[in-house]
Coordinates of C-alpha atoms in Angstrom, one line a residue:
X1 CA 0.0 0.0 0.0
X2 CA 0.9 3.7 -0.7
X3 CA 2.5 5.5 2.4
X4 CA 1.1 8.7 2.4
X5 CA 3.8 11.8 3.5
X6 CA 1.4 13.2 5.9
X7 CA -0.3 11.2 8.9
X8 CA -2.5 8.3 7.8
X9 CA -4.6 5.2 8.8
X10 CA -5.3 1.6 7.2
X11 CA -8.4 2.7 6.1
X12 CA -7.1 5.2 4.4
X13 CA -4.1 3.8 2.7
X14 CA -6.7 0.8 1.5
X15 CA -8.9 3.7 -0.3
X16 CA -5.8 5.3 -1.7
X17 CA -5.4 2.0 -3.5
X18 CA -8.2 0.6 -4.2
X19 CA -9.7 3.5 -5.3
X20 CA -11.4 4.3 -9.0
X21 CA -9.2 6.6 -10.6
X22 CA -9.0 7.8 -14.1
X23 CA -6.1 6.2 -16.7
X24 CA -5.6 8.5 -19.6
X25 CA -3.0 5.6 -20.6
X26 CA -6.0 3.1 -21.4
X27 CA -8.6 4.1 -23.5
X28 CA -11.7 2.0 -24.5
X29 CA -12.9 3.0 -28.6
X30 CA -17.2 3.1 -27.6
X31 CA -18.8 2.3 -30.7
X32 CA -16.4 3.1 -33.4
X33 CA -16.3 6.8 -31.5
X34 CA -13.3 8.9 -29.4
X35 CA -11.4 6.8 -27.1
X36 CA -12.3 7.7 -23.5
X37 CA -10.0 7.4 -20.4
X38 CA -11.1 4.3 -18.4
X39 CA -11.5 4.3 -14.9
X40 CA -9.5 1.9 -13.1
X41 CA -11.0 0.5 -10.1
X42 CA -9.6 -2.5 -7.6
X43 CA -11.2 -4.8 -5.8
X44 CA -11.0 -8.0 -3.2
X45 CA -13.5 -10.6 -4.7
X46 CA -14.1 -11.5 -1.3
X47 CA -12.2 -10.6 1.6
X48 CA -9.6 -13.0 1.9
X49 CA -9.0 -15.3 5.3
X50 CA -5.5 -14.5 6.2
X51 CA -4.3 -10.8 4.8
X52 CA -1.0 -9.6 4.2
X53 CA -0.4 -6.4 3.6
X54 CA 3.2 -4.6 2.1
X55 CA 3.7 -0.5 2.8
X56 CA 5.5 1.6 0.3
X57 CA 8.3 2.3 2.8
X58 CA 10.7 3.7 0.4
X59 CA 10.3 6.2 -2.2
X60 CA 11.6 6.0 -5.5
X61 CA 14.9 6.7 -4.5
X62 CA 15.3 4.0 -1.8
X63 CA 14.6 6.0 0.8
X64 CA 12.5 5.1 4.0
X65 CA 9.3 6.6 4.1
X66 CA 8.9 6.5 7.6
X67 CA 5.3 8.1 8.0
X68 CA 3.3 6.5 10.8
X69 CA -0.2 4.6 10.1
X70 CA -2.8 4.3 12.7
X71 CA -3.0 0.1 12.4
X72 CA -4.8 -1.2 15.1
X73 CA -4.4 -4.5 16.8
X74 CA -8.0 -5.5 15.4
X75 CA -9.2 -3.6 12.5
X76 CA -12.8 -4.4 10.1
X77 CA -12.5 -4.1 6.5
X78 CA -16.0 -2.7 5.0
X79 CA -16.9 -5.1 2.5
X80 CA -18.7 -2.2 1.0
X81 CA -16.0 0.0 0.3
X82 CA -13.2 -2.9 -0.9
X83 CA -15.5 -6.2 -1.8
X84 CA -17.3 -7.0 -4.4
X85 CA -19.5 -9.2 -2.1
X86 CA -20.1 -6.6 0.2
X87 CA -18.8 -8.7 3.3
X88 CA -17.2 -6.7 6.1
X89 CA -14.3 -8.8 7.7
X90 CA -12.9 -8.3 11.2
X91 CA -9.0 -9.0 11.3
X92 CA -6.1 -9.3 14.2
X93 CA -2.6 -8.8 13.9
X94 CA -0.4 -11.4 14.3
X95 CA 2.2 -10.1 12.9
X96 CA 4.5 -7.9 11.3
X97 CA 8.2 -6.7 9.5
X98 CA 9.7 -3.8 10.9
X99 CA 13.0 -2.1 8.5
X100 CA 15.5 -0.5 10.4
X101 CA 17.6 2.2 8.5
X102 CA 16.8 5.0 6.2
X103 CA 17.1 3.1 2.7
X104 CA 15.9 0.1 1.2
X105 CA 19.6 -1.1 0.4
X106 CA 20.4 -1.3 3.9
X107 CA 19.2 -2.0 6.7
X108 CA 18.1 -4.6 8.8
X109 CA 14.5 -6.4 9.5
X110 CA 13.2 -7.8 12.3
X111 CA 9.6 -9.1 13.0
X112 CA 7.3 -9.0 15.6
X113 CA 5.0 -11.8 16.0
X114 CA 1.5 -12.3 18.7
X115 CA 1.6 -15.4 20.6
X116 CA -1.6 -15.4 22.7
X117 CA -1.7 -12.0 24.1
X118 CA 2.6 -11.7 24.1
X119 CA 4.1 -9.9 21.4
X120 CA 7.5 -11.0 20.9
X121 CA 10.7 -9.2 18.9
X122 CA 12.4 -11.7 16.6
X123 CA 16.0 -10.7 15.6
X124 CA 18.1 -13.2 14.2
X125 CA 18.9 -15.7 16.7
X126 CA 17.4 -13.8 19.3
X127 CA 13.8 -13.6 20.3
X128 CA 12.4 -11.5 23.6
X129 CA 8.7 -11.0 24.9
X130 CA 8.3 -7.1 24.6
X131 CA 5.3 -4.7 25.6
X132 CA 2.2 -3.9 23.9
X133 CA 3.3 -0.2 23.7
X134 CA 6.7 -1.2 21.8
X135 CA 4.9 -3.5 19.5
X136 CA 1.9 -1.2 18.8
X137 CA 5.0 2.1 18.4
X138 CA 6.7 0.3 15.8
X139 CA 3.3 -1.5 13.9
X140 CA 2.7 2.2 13.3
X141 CA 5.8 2.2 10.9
X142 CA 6.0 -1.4 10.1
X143 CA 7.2 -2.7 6.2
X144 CA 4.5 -5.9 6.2
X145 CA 2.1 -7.1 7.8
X146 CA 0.1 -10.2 8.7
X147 CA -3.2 -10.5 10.0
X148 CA -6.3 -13.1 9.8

């Protein structure tokens, strides 16, 4: 997903996505007439069972993009918004990649991972139960995430 530069949410970042948005690159030729633009649109089928979701950390020149998103622990999808059914699915986090550096060619990830109600830090060969507050600070500018 697109990380805005200014202060966003999940919600919002989805919509910036999934959005319709004109393509003057695509045309469609109605009836033999002027090409128009086409509006491109995306859209989950159905809201799948296990999500993950990538953020646009780095810009086009590598570097970290290091906005923070509102992500809650548990978060609902509107199926009306982002489904073609129209189902709404509720989610949890289980998981999720934090980057640390300032550019996408170095760097080093770690993950944090729910285990019951423990968040743990995962860094190469060592892993260490940590609080809901450092888990939920760094979610806020996390590279992936996993949630079902």
């Amino acid at each position: 997903l697109p990380v805005p530069t200014e202060k966003s949410n999940l919600e919002h970042c989805l919509e910036k996505e999934l959005k319709g948005r004109m393509d003057g690159d695509k045309t469609v030729d109605e009836c033999g007439l002027d090409k128009q633009p086409v509006k491109q649109e995306k859209r989950f089928t159905t809201l799948p069972e296990h999500l993950f979701i990538q953020m646009r950390r780095f810009d086009k020149n590598d570097q970290k993009v290091a906005t923070p998103i509102e992500i809650s622990e548990s978060f609902e999808i509107d199926g009306k918004k982002f489904s073609k059914d129209s189902k709404s699915k509720a989610y949890q986090v289980k998981g999720f990649i934090y980057h640390h550096g300032e550019e996408a060619s170095s760097g080093h990830y770690t993950a944090y991972v729910k285990m019951g109600s423990t968040w743990y830090h995962c860094d190469d060969h060592s892993i260490q139960s940590v609080s809901n507050e450092v888990a939920e600070k760094a979610l806020k500018t996390c590279y992936m995430l996993f949630a079902e």
